[in-house]
Each structure stands twice: as structure tokens, then as C-alpha cells.
Amino acid sequence: SQELEQSPQSLIVQEGKNLTINCTSSKTLYGLYWYKQKYGEGLIFLMMLQKGGEEKSHEKITAKLDEKKQQSSLHITASQPSHAGIYLCGAPTNAGGTSYGKLTFGQGTILTVHP
Amino acid sequence: GAVVSQHPSWVICKSGTSVKIECRSLDFQATTMFWYRQFPKQSLMLMATSNEGSKATYEQGVEKDKFLINHASLTLSTLTVTSAHPEDSSFYICSAWRLEAFFGQGTRLTVV
């Protein structure tokens, strides 16, 4: 079965600093999702990557999927306290069809941003 | 974007009772929905795939008789935790697929 390994497991940074979270798969990814979660709340969709070498940005967050489609990184520039939360990467376990929505998740990265 | 609504957001129940959690796709039809469970400080684990009009598909290690799933319409899937015990206390979250996975806001279940 596919496994996603996230690193680091937790991260504490000072406001204004840049940071990177990595997500590595044991198998080639059909796609890769990044979500943000406040503890005990739902998931906030950040970005979806599907093609090898793809890079997407939204505000201060940039996500990349490597050419081999086995590793993704999430980079936050000039972090703010509002960026704090749990970041999860998730990947479809199937190539297509409605079961494409069936995701396996990494263990999450807890981000703390000190003002 | 598409919206998935989950209800209730939190529930406290007594040990031995059953609890029903609803997952609705508000502006699209979802033939397939997914139920996940998240324990404190852990990631989301897929419990089962809910299929409209047919039986749910459960992941290995998930008790079918414990977690009853019903997907009676194209916009509603329900998860019933039967004879709940304290170890069933967890965060349950559903998702539905429409070009991307949309998640409900989750339900925090506490069994006392």
C-alpha cells in the first residue's frame, strides 16, 4: 500500500521566516493534495498537483511536485501566525474514477509561528 | 467550490448508545463518499467508502457492524457508530469527490 512520509513532524518558526514541509511517497503519485487543518476542525484545501515538475502558488504558499512524482514540498514565504496549523499531504490511491477521491494521508506537520 | 456539510460538529454520548453522523453534498451529487477517522495528534485514516445504492466498502480492520454506513441518496451518507465505547471517541470526517476531494467540517465524538 502507498505510504506518505511527511517531514518535519513539527516546526516552530519566528514570524517572517520561510519554511518548507516535505512529503515523500513510497510509490509514484497519481496526484498530490495539500491541506491545512486546525486541530479538531475540517480540512482546508490548499493545492492539488498532478503533473511531474508542476508548481503552484497561492499567496505566500508554493507547492511543487518533483519530476518523478514521488516527492512534494510546500514552501511558505514570510510566515505569519495565521499560517499556524497542521499541514497534511494526501494522495489518491487509485488512478481514476470516483474512487480517485480515496486518499491516503501523511502523518501531518504541526506548524507553530511565533509573533 | 463544492460544499460538503457534516452534522453534528460535535456530540457527547453515553457508552453503549448509538450515534449517527450525517454527511451531505450541498450543491452536487456524490455517488461516492469517504469516511475518515482522526485520533488526537494523528493523521486521517480512511475507514470506508460509501457507495450510493450499494454496500459500503470497509478498510481492513474497520468493523462493519460497529460503523454502519448508509448512502441512501446522491447527496447524503450517514455513519452510525453503534454501541459506542470510549475508545470510539475520535474526530470523524467525510469527503466527497467532484474533480477534487471536498471535506466536511468533521464531527468530534466523545463517548463517556
Short mmCIF file of C-alpha atoms in Angstrom, two decimals:
data_model
loop_
_atom_site.label_atom_id
_atom_site.label_comp_id
_atom_site.label_asym_id
_atom_site.label_seq_id
_atom_site.Cartn_x
_atom_site.Cartn_y
_atom_site.Cartn_z
CA SER A 1 0.00 0.00 0.00
CA GLN A 2 1.09 3.54 -0.59
CA GLU A 3 2.63 5.43 2.30
CA LEU A 4 3.27 9.11 2.63
CA GLU A 5 6.02 10.34 4.90
CA GLN A 6 5.97 13.97 5.99
CA SER A 7 8.88 15.88 7.42
CA PRO A 8 9.36 17.51 9.74
CA GLN A 9 6.67 16.28 12.12
CA SER A 10 6.63 19.63 13.83
CA LEU A 11 8.09 23.02 13.11
CA ILE A 12 8.40 26.17 15.18
CA VAL A 13 9.41 29.36 13.40
CA GLN A 14 9.55 33.04 14.06
CA GLU A 15 7.13 35.24 12.17
CA GLY A 16 8.62 36.37 8.89
CA LYS A 17 10.76 33.28 8.37
CA ASN A 18 10.47 30.97 5.39
CA LEU A 19 9.83 27.28 5.85
CA THR A 20 9.46 24.07 3.87
CA ILE A 21 7.47 20.93 4.54
CA ASN A 22 8.19 17.77 2.59
CA CYS A 23 6.01 14.84 1.61
CA THR A 24 7.61 11.69 0.22
CA SER A 25 5.79 8.74 -1.28
CA SER A 26 6.87 5.12 -1.44
CA LYS A 27 5.22 4.88 -4.88
CA THR A 28 4.66 7.12 -7.89
CA LEU A 29 1.87 9.54 -7.14
CA TYR A 30 -1.25 9.89 -9.27
CA GLY A 31 -1.66 13.31 -7.73
CA LEU A 32 -0.91 15.12 -4.52
CA TYR A 33 -3.08 17.31 -2.32
CA TRP A 34 -2.01 19.74 0.35
CA TYR A 35 -4.43 20.62 3.13
CA LYS A 36 -4.30 22.75 6.23
CA GLN A 37 -6.18 21.78 9.37
CA LYS A 38 -6.80 23.46 12.66
CA TYR A 39 -6.90 20.78 15.34
CA GLY A 40 -10.40 19.34 15.62
CA GLU A 41 -11.65 21.11 12.54
CA GLY A 42 -12.14 20.28 8.89
CA LEU A 43 -9.56 20.37 6.14
CA ILE A 44 -8.86 23.48 4.15
CA PHE A 45 -7.83 22.72 0.58
CA LEU A 46 -4.59 24.45 -0.38
CA MET A 47 -3.42 22.98 -3.66
CA MET A 48 -3.55 19.97 -5.92
CA LEU A 49 -0.65 18.85 -8.08
CA GLN A 50 -0.88 16.25 -10.79
CA LYS A 51 1.97 16.59 -13.25
CA GLY A 52 5.62 15.86 -12.67
CA GLY A 53 7.51 19.11 -12.22
CA GLU A 54 4.32 21.05 -11.53
CA GLU A 55 4.47 24.07 -9.26
CA LYS A 56 1.58 26.11 -7.94
CA SER A 57 1.42 29.19 -5.77
CA HIS A 58 -1.29 30.89 -3.80
CA GLU A 59 -0.48 33.99 -1.82
CA LYS A 60 2.63 33.08 0.16
CA ILE A 61 2.40 29.32 -0.26
CA THR A 62 4.10 27.41 -3.07
CA ALA A 63 3.80 23.69 -3.67
CA LYS A 64 5.90 21.60 -6.02
CA LEU A 65 5.76 18.04 -7.28
CA ASP A 66 9.03 16.55 -8.45
CA GLU A 67 9.54 15.15 -11.93
CA LYS A 68 9.40 11.57 -10.72
CA LYS A 69 6.13 12.28 -8.89
CA GLN A 70 7.33 10.79 -5.63
CA GLN A 71 8.04 13.87 -3.59
CA SER A 72 6.29 17.16 -2.98
CA SER A 73 7.25 20.21 -0.99
CA LEU A 74 5.20 23.01 0.47
CA HIS A 75 7.02 26.28 0.97
CA ILE A 76 5.73 29.24 2.97
CA THR A 77 7.39 32.58 2.47
CA ALA A 78 7.47 35.19 5.22
CA SER A 79 5.37 33.11 7.60
CA GLN A 80 2.63 34.69 9.71
CA PRO A 81 0.80 33.47 12.83
CA SER A 82 -2.21 32.80 10.59
CA HIS A 83 -0.19 30.09 8.87
CA ALA A 84 -0.08 28.05 12.06
CA GLY A 85 -1.86 24.72 11.97
CA ILE A 86 -1.45 21.17 10.82
CA TYR A 87 -0.39 20.63 7.23
CA LEU A 88 -1.34 17.37 5.59
CA CYS A 89 -0.38 15.90 2.28
CA GLY A 90 -2.77 13.41 0.73
CA ALA A 91 -2.63 11.28 -2.38
CA PRO A 92 -5.23 9.32 -4.35
CA THR A 93 -4.79 5.59 -4.06
CA ASN A 94 -6.28 4.97 -7.49
CA ALA A 95 -5.54 6.32 -10.92
CA GLY A 96 -9.03 7.39 -11.87
CA GLY A 97 -12.77 7.14 -11.45
CA THR A 98 -14.78 8.30 -8.48
CA SER A 99 -12.51 6.32 -6.19
CA TYR A 100 -9.88 8.89 -7.12
CA GLY A 101 -11.25 10.75 -4.12
CA LYS A 102 -9.99 7.98 -1.82
CA LEU A 103 -6.95 9.49 -0.21
CA THR A 104 -4.12 8.28 1.91
CA PHE A 105 -2.54 10.93 4.13
CA GLY A 106 0.82 11.71 5.57
CA GLN A 107 1.07 11.96 9.33
CA GLY A 108 0.92 15.72 9.27
CA THR A 109 3.27 18.56 10.17
CA ILE A 110 2.37 20.81 13.08
CA LEU A 111 3.43 24.38 12.35
CA THR A 112 3.76 26.98 15.07
CA VAL A 113 4.57 30.57 14.14
CA HIS A 114 5.69 32.85 16.95
CA PRO A 115 4.87 36.54 16.56
CA GLY B 1 -16.40 25.44 -4.90
CA ALA B 2 -18.45 22.43 -3.93
CA VAL B 3 -19.59 22.22 -0.34
CA VAL B 4 -19.81 19.21 1.89
CA SER B 5 -21.65 19.66 5.16
CA GLN B 6 -21.29 17.41 8.15
CA HIS B 7 -23.61 17.26 11.14
CA PRO B 8 -23.28 17.39 14.06
CA SER B 9 -19.99 19.21 14.62
CA TRP B 10 -19.61 17.60 18.00
CA VAL B 11 -21.51 15.07 20.05
CA ILE B 12 -21.18 13.57 23.50
CA CYS B 13 -22.89 10.28 24.17
CA LYS B 14 -23.05 7.65 26.85
CA SER B 15 -21.24 4.37 26.47
CA GLY B 16 -23.48 1.77 24.84
CA THR B 17 -25.59 4.18 22.84
CA SER B 18 -25.50 4.75 19.08
CA VAL B 19 -24.64 7.97 17.31
CA LYS B 20 -25.44 8.98 13.73
CA ILE B 21 -23.30 11.41 11.76
CA GLU B 22 -24.54 12.91 8.52
CA CYS B 23 -22.53 13.97 5.50
CA ARG B 24 -24.26 15.98 2.80
CA SER B 25 -23.06 17.27 -0.53
CA LEU B 26 -24.91 20.58 -0.78
CA ASP B 27 -24.55 21.56 -4.40
CA PHE B 28 -23.58 18.42 -6.25
CA GLN B 29 -24.45 14.76 -6.41
CA ALA B 30 -21.93 12.34 -4.98
CA THR B 31 -22.21 8.68 -5.82
CA THR B 32 -19.17 8.04 -3.66
CA MET B 33 -18.26 9.50 -0.31
CA PHE B 34 -15.48 8.61 2.06
CA TRP B 35 -15.33 8.39 5.84
CA TYR B 36 -12.12 9.05 7.76
CA ARG B 37 -11.20 8.95 11.42
CA GLN B 38 -8.56 11.01 13.13
CA PHE B 39 -7.21 10.32 16.61
CA PRO B 40 -5.55 13.15 18.56
CA LYS B 41 -2.25 14.19 17.07
CA GLN B 42 -2.54 11.60 14.33
CA SER B 43 -3.35 11.73 10.68
CA LEU B 44 -6.58 10.86 8.92
CA MET B 45 -7.21 7.19 8.35
CA LEU B 46 -9.71 6.03 5.75
CA MET B 47 -12.44 3.93 7.33
CA ALA B 48 -14.74 3.16 4.45
CA THR B 49 -16.02 4.11 1.03
CA SER B 50 -19.72 4.88 0.92
CA ASN B 51 -21.43 3.94 -2.34
CA GLU B 52 -24.86 5.26 -3.24
CA GLY B 53 -27.35 2.44 -3.55
CA SER B 54 -24.97 -0.31 -2.54
CA LYS B 55 -22.97 -1.59 0.39
CA ALA B 56 -20.08 0.36 1.76
CA THR B 57 -16.53 -0.88 1.31
CA TYR B 58 -14.63 -1.02 4.57
CA GLU B 59 -10.89 -0.77 5.06
CA GLN B 60 -9.05 -3.57 6.75
CA GLY B 61 -9.50 -3.55 10.49
CA VAL B 62 -12.69 -1.47 10.48
CA GLU B 63 -15.68 -3.29 11.96
CA LYS B 64 -18.66 -3.22 9.62
CA ASP B 65 -21.17 -3.92 12.36
CA LYS B 66 -19.70 -1.23 14.52
CA PHE B 67 -19.64 1.52 11.94
CA LEU B 68 -22.78 1.32 9.85
CA ILE B 69 -22.75 3.34 6.66
CA ASN B 70 -25.82 4.18 4.64
CA HIS B 71 -25.75 6.11 1.36
CA ALA B 72 -29.42 6.25 0.52
CA SER B 73 -29.34 9.26 -1.79
CA LEU B 74 -26.90 11.04 -4.05
CA THR B 75 -26.44 13.82 -1.53
CA LEU B 76 -26.41 12.05 1.83
CA SER B 77 -24.24 9.46 3.52
CA THR B 78 -24.59 8.58 7.18
CA LEU B 79 -22.18 6.92 9.58
CA THR B 80 -23.70 5.32 12.66
CA VAL B 81 -21.39 4.35 15.49
CA THR B 82 -23.25 1.55 17.22
CA SER B 83 -22.86 0.64 20.87
CA ALA B 84 -20.25 3.34 21.25
CA HIS B 85 -17.40 2.93 23.71
CA PRO B 86 -14.84 5.44 24.98
CA GLU B 87 -12.26 4.10 22.54
CA ASP B 88 -14.54 5.19 19.68
CA SER B 89 -14.03 8.79 20.76
CA SER B 90 -12.40 10.46 17.80
CA PHE B 91 -12.74 13.05 15.08
CA TYR B 92 -14.75 11.71 12.13
CA ILE B 93 -14.66 13.46 8.80
CA CYS B 94 -16.26 12.73 5.45
CA SER B 95 -15.36 13.72 1.93
CA ALA B 96 -16.99 13.64 -1.48
CA TRP B 97 -15.31 13.72 -4.87
CA ARG B 98 -16.11 16.22 -7.62
CA LEU B 99 -12.98 16.91 -9.64
CA GLU B 100 -11.25 17.18 -6.28
CA ALA B 101 -11.90 15.88 -2.79
CA PHE B 102 -14.13 18.14 -0.69
CA PHE B 103 -14.21 17.56 3.04
CA GLY B 104 -16.88 18.17 5.62
CA GLN B 105 -16.03 20.14 8.73
CA GLY B 106 -15.78 16.99 10.81
CA THR B 107 -17.54 15.63 13.88
CA ARG B 108 -15.91 15.29 17.25
CA LEU B 109 -17.36 12.31 19.06
CA THR B 110 -16.80 11.89 22.77
CA VAL B 111 -18.11 8.75 24.43
CA VAL B 112 -18.36 8.93 28.21
#
